[in-house]
Backbone as JSON, one array per atom type, in Angstrom:
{
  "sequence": "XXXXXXXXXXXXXXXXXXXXXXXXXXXXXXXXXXXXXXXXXXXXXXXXXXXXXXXXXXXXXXXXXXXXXXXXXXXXXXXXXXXXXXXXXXXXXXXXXXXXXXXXXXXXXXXXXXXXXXXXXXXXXXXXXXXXXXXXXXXXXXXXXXXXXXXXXXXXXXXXXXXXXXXXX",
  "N": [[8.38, 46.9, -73.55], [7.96, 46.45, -75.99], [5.25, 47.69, -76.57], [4.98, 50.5, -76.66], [6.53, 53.36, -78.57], [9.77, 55.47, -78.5], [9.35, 58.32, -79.83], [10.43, 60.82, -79.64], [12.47, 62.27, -77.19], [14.36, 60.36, -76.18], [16.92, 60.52, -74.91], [16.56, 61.91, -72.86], [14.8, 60.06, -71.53], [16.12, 57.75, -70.6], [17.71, 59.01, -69.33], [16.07, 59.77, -67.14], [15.66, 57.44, -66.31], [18.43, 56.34, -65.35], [18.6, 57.93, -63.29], [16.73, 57.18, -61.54], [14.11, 57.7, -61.14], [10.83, 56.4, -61.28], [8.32, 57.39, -62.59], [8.04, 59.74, -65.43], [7.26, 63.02, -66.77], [5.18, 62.79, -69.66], [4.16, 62.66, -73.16], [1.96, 60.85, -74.68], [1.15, 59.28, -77.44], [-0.89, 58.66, -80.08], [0.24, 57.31, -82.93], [1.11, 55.99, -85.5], [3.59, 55.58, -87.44], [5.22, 55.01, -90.01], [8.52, 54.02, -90.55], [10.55, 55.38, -91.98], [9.47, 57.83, -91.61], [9.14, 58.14, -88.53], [12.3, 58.05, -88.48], [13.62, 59.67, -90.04], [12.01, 62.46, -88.35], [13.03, 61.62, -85.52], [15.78, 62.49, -86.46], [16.1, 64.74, -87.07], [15.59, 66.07, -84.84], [17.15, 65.24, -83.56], [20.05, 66.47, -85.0], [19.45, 68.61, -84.79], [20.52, 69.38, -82.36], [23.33, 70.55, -80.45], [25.45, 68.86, -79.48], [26.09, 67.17, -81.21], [28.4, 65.7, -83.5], [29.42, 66.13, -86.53], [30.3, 64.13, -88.07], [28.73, 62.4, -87.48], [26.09, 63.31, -88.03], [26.74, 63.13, -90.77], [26.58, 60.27, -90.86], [24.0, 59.81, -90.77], [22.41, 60.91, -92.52], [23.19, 59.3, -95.05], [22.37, 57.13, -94.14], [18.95, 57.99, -94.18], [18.48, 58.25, -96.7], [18.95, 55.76, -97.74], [17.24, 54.39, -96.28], [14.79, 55.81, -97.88], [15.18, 55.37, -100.23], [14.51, 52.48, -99.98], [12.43, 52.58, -99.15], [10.68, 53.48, -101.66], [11.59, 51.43, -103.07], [10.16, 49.46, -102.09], [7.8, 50.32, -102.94], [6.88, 50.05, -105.31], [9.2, 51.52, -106.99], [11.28, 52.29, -108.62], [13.45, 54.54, -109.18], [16.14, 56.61, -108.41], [16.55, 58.2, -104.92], [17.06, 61.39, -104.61], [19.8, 63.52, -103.29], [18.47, 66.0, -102.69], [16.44, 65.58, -102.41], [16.38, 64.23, -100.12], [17.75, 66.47, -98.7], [15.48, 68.17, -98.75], [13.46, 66.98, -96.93], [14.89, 66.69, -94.46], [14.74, 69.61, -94.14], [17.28, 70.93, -94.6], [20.14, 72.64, -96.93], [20.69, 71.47, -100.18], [23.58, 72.27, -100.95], [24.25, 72.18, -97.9], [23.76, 69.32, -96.95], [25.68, 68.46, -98.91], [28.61, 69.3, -97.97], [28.5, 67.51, -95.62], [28.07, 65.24, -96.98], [30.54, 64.52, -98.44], [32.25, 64.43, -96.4], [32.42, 61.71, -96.11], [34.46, 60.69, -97.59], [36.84, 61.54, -96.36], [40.37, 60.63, -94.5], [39.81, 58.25, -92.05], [41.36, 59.49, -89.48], [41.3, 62.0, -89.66], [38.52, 61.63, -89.51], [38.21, 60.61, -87.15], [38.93, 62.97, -85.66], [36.9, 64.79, -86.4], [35.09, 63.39, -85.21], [35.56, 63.87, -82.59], [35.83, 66.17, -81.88], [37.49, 67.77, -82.24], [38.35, 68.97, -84.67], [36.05, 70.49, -87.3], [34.0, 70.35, -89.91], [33.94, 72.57, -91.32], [36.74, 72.66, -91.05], [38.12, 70.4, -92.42], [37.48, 71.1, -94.6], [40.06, 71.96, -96.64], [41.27, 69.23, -97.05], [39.86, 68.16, -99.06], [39.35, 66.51, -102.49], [42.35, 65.33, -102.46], [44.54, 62.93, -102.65], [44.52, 59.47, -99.82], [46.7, 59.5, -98.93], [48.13, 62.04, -99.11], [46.12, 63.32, -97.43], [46.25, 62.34, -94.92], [49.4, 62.73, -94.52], [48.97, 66.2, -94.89], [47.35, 66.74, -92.83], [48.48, 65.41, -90.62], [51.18, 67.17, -90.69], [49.42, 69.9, -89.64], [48.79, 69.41, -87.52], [51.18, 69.23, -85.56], [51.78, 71.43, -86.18], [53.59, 72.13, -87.83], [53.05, 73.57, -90.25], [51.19, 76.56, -91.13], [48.03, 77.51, -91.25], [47.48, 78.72, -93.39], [49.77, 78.41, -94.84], [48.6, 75.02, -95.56], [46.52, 75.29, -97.15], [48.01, 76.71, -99.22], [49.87, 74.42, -99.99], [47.46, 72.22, -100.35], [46.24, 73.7, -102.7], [48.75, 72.79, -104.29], [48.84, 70.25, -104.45], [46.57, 69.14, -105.46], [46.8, 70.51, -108.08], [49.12, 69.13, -108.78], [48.63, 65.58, -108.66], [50.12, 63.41, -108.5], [52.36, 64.27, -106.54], [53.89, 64.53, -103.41], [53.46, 65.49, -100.04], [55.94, 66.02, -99.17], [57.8, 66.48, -100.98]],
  "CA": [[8.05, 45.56, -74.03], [7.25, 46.36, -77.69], [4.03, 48.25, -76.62], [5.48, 52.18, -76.86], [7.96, 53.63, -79.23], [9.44, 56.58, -77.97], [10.21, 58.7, -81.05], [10.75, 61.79, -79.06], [13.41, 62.09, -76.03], [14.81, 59.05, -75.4], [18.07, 60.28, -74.0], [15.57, 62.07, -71.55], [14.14, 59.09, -70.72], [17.26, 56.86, -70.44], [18.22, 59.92, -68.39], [15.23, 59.55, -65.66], [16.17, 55.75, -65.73], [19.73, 56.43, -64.62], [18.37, 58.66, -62.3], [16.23, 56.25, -60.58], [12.91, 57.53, -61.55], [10.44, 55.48, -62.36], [7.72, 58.09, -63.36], [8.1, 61.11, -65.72], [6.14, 63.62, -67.3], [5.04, 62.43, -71.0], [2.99, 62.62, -73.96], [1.6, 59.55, -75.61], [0.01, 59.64, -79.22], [-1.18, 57.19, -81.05], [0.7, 57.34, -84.31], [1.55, 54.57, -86.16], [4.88, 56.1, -88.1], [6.53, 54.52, -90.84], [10.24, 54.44, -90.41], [11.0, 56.76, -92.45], [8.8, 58.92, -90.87], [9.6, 58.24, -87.58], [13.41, 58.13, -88.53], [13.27, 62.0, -89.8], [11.67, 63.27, -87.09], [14.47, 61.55, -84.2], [17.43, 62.8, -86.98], [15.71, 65.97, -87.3], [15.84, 66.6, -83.41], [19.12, 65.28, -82.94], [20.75, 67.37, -85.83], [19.6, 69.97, -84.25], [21.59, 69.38, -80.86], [24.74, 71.33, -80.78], [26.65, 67.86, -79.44], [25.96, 65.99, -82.45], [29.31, 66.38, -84.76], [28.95, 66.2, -88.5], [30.21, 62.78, -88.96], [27.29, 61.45, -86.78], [25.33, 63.49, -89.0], [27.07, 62.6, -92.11], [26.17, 58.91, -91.65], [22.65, 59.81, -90.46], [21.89, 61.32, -93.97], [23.49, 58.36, -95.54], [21.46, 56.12, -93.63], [18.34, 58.19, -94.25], [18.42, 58.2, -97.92], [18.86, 54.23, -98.14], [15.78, 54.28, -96.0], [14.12, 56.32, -98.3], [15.11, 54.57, -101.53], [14.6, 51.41, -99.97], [10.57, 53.01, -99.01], [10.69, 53.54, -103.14], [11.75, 50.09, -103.78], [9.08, 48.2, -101.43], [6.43, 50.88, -103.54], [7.46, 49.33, -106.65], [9.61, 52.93, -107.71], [12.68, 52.06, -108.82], [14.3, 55.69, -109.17], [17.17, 56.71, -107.06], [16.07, 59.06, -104.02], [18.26, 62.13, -104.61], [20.08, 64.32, -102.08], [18.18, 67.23, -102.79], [15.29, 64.94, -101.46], [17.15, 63.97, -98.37], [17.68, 67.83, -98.14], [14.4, 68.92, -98.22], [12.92, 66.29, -95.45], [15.51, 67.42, -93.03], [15.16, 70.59, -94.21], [18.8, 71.28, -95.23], [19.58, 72.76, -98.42], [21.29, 70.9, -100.99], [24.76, 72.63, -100.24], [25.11, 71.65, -96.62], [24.0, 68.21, -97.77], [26.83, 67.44, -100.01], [29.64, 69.33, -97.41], [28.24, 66.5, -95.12], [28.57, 63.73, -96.94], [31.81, 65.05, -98.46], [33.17, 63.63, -94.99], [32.84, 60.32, -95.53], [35.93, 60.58, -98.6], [38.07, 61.85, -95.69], [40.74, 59.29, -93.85], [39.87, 57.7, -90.73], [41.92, 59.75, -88.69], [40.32, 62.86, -89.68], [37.29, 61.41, -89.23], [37.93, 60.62, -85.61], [39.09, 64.02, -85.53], [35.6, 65.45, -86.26], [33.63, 63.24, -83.98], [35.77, 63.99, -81.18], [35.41, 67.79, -81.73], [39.15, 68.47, -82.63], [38.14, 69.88, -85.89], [35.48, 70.8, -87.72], [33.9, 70.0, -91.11], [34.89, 73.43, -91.92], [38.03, 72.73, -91.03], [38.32, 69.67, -93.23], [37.05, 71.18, -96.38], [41.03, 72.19, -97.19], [41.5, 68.22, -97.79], [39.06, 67.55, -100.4], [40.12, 66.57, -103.74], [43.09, 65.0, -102.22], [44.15, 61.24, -102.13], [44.78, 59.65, -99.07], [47.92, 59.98, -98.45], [48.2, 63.68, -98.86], [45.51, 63.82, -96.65], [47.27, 61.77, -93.82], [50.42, 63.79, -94.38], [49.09, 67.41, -94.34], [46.43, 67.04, -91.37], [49.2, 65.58, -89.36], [51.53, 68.3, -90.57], [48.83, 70.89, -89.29], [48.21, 69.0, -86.06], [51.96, 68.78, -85.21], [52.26, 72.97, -85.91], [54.67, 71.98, -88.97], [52.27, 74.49, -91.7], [50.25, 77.21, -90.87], [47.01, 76.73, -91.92], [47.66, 79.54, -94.66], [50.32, 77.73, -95.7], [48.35, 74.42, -95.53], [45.53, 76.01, -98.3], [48.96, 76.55, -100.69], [50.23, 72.81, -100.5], [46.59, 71.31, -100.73], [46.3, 73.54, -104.56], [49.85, 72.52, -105.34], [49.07, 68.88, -104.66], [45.35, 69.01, -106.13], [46.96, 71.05, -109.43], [49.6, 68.04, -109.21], [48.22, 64.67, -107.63], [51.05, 62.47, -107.88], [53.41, 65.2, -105.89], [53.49, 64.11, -102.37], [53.7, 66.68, -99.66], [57.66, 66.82, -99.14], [58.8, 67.02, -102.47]],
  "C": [[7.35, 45.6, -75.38], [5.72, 47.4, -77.74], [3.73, 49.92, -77.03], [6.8, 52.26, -77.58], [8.1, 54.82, -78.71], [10.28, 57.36, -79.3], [10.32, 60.43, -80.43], [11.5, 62.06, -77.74], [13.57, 60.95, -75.39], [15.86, 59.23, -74.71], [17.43, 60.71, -72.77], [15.11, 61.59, -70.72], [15.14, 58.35, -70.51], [18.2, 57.96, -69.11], [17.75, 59.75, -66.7], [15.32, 58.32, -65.54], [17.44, 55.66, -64.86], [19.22, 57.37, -63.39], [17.44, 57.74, -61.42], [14.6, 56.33, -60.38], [11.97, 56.78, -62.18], [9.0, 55.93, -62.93], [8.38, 59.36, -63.83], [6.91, 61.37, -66.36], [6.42, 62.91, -69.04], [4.01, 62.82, -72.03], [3.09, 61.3, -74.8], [0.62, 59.65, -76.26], [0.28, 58.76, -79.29], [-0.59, 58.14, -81.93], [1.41, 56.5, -84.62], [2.85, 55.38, -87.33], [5.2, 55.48, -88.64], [7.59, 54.33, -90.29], [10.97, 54.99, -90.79], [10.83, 57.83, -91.89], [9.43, 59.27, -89.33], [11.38, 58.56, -87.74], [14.2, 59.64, -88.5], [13.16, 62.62, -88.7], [13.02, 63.1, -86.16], [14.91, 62.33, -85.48], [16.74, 64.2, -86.65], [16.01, 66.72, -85.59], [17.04, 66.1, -82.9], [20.09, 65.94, -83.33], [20.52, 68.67, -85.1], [20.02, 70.74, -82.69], [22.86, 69.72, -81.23], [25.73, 70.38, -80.32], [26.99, 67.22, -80.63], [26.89, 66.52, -83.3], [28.56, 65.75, -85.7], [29.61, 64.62, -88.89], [29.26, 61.82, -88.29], [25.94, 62.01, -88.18], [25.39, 63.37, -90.13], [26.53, 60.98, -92.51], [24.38, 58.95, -91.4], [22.08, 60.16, -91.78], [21.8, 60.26, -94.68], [21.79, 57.67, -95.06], [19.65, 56.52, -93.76], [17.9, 58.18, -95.85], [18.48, 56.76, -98.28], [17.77, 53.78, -97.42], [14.49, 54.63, -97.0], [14.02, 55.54, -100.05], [14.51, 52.54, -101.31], [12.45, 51.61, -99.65], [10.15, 52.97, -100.63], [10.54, 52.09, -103.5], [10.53, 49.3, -103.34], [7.35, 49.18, -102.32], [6.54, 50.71, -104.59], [8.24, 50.93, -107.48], [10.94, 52.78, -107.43], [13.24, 53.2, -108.77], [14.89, 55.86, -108.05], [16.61, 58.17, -106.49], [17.25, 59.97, -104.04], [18.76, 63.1, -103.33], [19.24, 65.34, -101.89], [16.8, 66.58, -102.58], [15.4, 65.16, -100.36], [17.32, 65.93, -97.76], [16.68, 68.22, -97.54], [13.26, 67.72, -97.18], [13.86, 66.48, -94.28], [15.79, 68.95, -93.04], [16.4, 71.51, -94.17], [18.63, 71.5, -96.66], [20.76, 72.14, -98.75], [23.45, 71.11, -100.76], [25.13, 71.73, -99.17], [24.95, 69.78, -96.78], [25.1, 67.46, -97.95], [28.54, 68.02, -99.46], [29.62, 67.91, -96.4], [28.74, 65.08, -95.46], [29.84, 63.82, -97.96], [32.88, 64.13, -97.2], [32.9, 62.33, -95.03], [34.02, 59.51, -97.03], [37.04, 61.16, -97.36], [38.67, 60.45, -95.28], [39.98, 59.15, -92.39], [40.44, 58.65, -89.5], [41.58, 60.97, -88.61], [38.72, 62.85, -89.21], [37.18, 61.71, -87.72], [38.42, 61.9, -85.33], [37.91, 65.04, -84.8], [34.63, 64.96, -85.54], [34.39, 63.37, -82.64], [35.95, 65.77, -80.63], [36.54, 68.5, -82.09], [39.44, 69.58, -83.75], [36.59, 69.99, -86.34], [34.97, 70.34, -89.16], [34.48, 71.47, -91.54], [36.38, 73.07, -92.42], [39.09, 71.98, -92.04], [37.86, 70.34, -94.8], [38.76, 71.3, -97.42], [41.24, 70.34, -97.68], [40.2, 67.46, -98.99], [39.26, 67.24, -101.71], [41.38, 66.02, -103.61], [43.1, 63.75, -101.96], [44.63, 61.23, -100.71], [45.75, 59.88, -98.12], [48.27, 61.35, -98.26], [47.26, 63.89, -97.98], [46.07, 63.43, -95.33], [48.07, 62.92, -93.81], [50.11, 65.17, -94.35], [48.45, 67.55, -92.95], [47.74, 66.68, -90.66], [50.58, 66.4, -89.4], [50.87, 69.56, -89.91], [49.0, 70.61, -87.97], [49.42, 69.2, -85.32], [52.48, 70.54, -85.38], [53.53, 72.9, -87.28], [54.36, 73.17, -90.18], [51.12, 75.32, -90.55], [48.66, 76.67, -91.35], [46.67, 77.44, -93.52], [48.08, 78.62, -95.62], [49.94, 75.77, -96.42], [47.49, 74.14, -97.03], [46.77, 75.73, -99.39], [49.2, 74.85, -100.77], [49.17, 72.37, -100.69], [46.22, 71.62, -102.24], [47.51, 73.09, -104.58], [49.43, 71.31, -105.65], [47.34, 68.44, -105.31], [45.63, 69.42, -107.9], [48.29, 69.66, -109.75], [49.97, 66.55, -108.65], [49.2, 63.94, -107.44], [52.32, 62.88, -107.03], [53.25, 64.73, -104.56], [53.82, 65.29, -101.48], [55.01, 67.34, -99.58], [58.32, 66.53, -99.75], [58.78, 68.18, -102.5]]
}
C-alpha cells in the first residue's frame, strides 16, 4: 500500500505470494533511493541473472540512460549522459554497451529471436551494417539451413561492400 518499496527480490516475493505464504524472511532499510538509484541497483541484479536475454537488457540500458539524462535535466545540466556513463554505473565496459544497444537496429523478427533464446547477440552481430531487408532474407536463410553460417559471414561482406545487392542476385 505505498508504504515499502521492494528494490531487492521481488520475483522472490511474488514467488512466496503464489506460493501461499504470507510471511517471509526479509530485510527492511530505510533508504529513501532516487530512481535512478534504485533503478541501477534492480537492473544491476537482474542483468546479472542468466534468464535475462540481451534484448531485455538492451532496452534496460536504453531506459536507464533517459533516466539518467532526464536526473541531469531536472538538475538544471543540460549535457547528454553518455554510454560510457551508463557503462560505468552498471559496471559494463563501454564495448559490451554498444553490442547491446546495437540490437535495437536489428528487425523484429530477430529480435524475437533473441528474447526467446533462439539466438544470441553473438549470433546477431553477422547482421549489422545491413538494411532491413537483407537482414530478413539472410536470418531466415540461416534459420531454414539454406547457408551455412560460414557462408552466411561471405554474403553479409558482399552485401555490406554492396548495399543495394539483395541476397539472391
Amino acid at each position: 500500500n505505498g508504504r515499502y518499496l521492494i528494490v531487492h527480490g521481488e520475483r522472490r516475493w511474488r514467488a512466496a505470494q503464489l506460493a501461499g505464504l504470507e510471511r517471509i524472511p526479509a530485510l527492511v532499510r530505510r533508504r529513501d533511493y532516487d530512481d535512478v538509484t534504485r533503478f541501477v541497483r534492480q537492473l544491476v541484479e537482474n542483468i546479472q541473472r542468466e534468464d535475462l536475454n540481451d534484448m531485455d537488457r538492451a532496452y534496460a540500458i536504453f531506459k536507464l540512460r533517459e533516466m539518467l539524462q532526464q536526473e541531469n535535466i531536472n538538475n538544471d545540466d543540460r549535457k547528454k549522459v553518455s554510454w560510457a556513463e551508463v557503462a560505468r554505473r552498471l559496471g559494463y565496459s563501454r564495448q559490451r554497451i554498444h553490442q547491446l544497444t546495437k540490437l535495437q537496429e536489428l528487425t523484429e523478427d530477430i529480435q524475437e529471436d533473441i528474447r526467446t533464446g533462439r539466438i544470441s547477440e553473438r549470433d546477431t552481430r553477422i547482421y549489422q551494417g545491413l538494411k532491413p531487408s537483407q537482414q530478413r532474407a539472410l536470418h531466415a536463410a540461416r534459420n531454414n539451413g539454406e547457408v551455412s553460417e560460414n557462408e552466411a559471414r561471405q554474403i553479409a561482406r558482399m552485401l555490406r561492400a554492396d548495399p543495394d545487392r539483395t541476397y539472391f542476385q
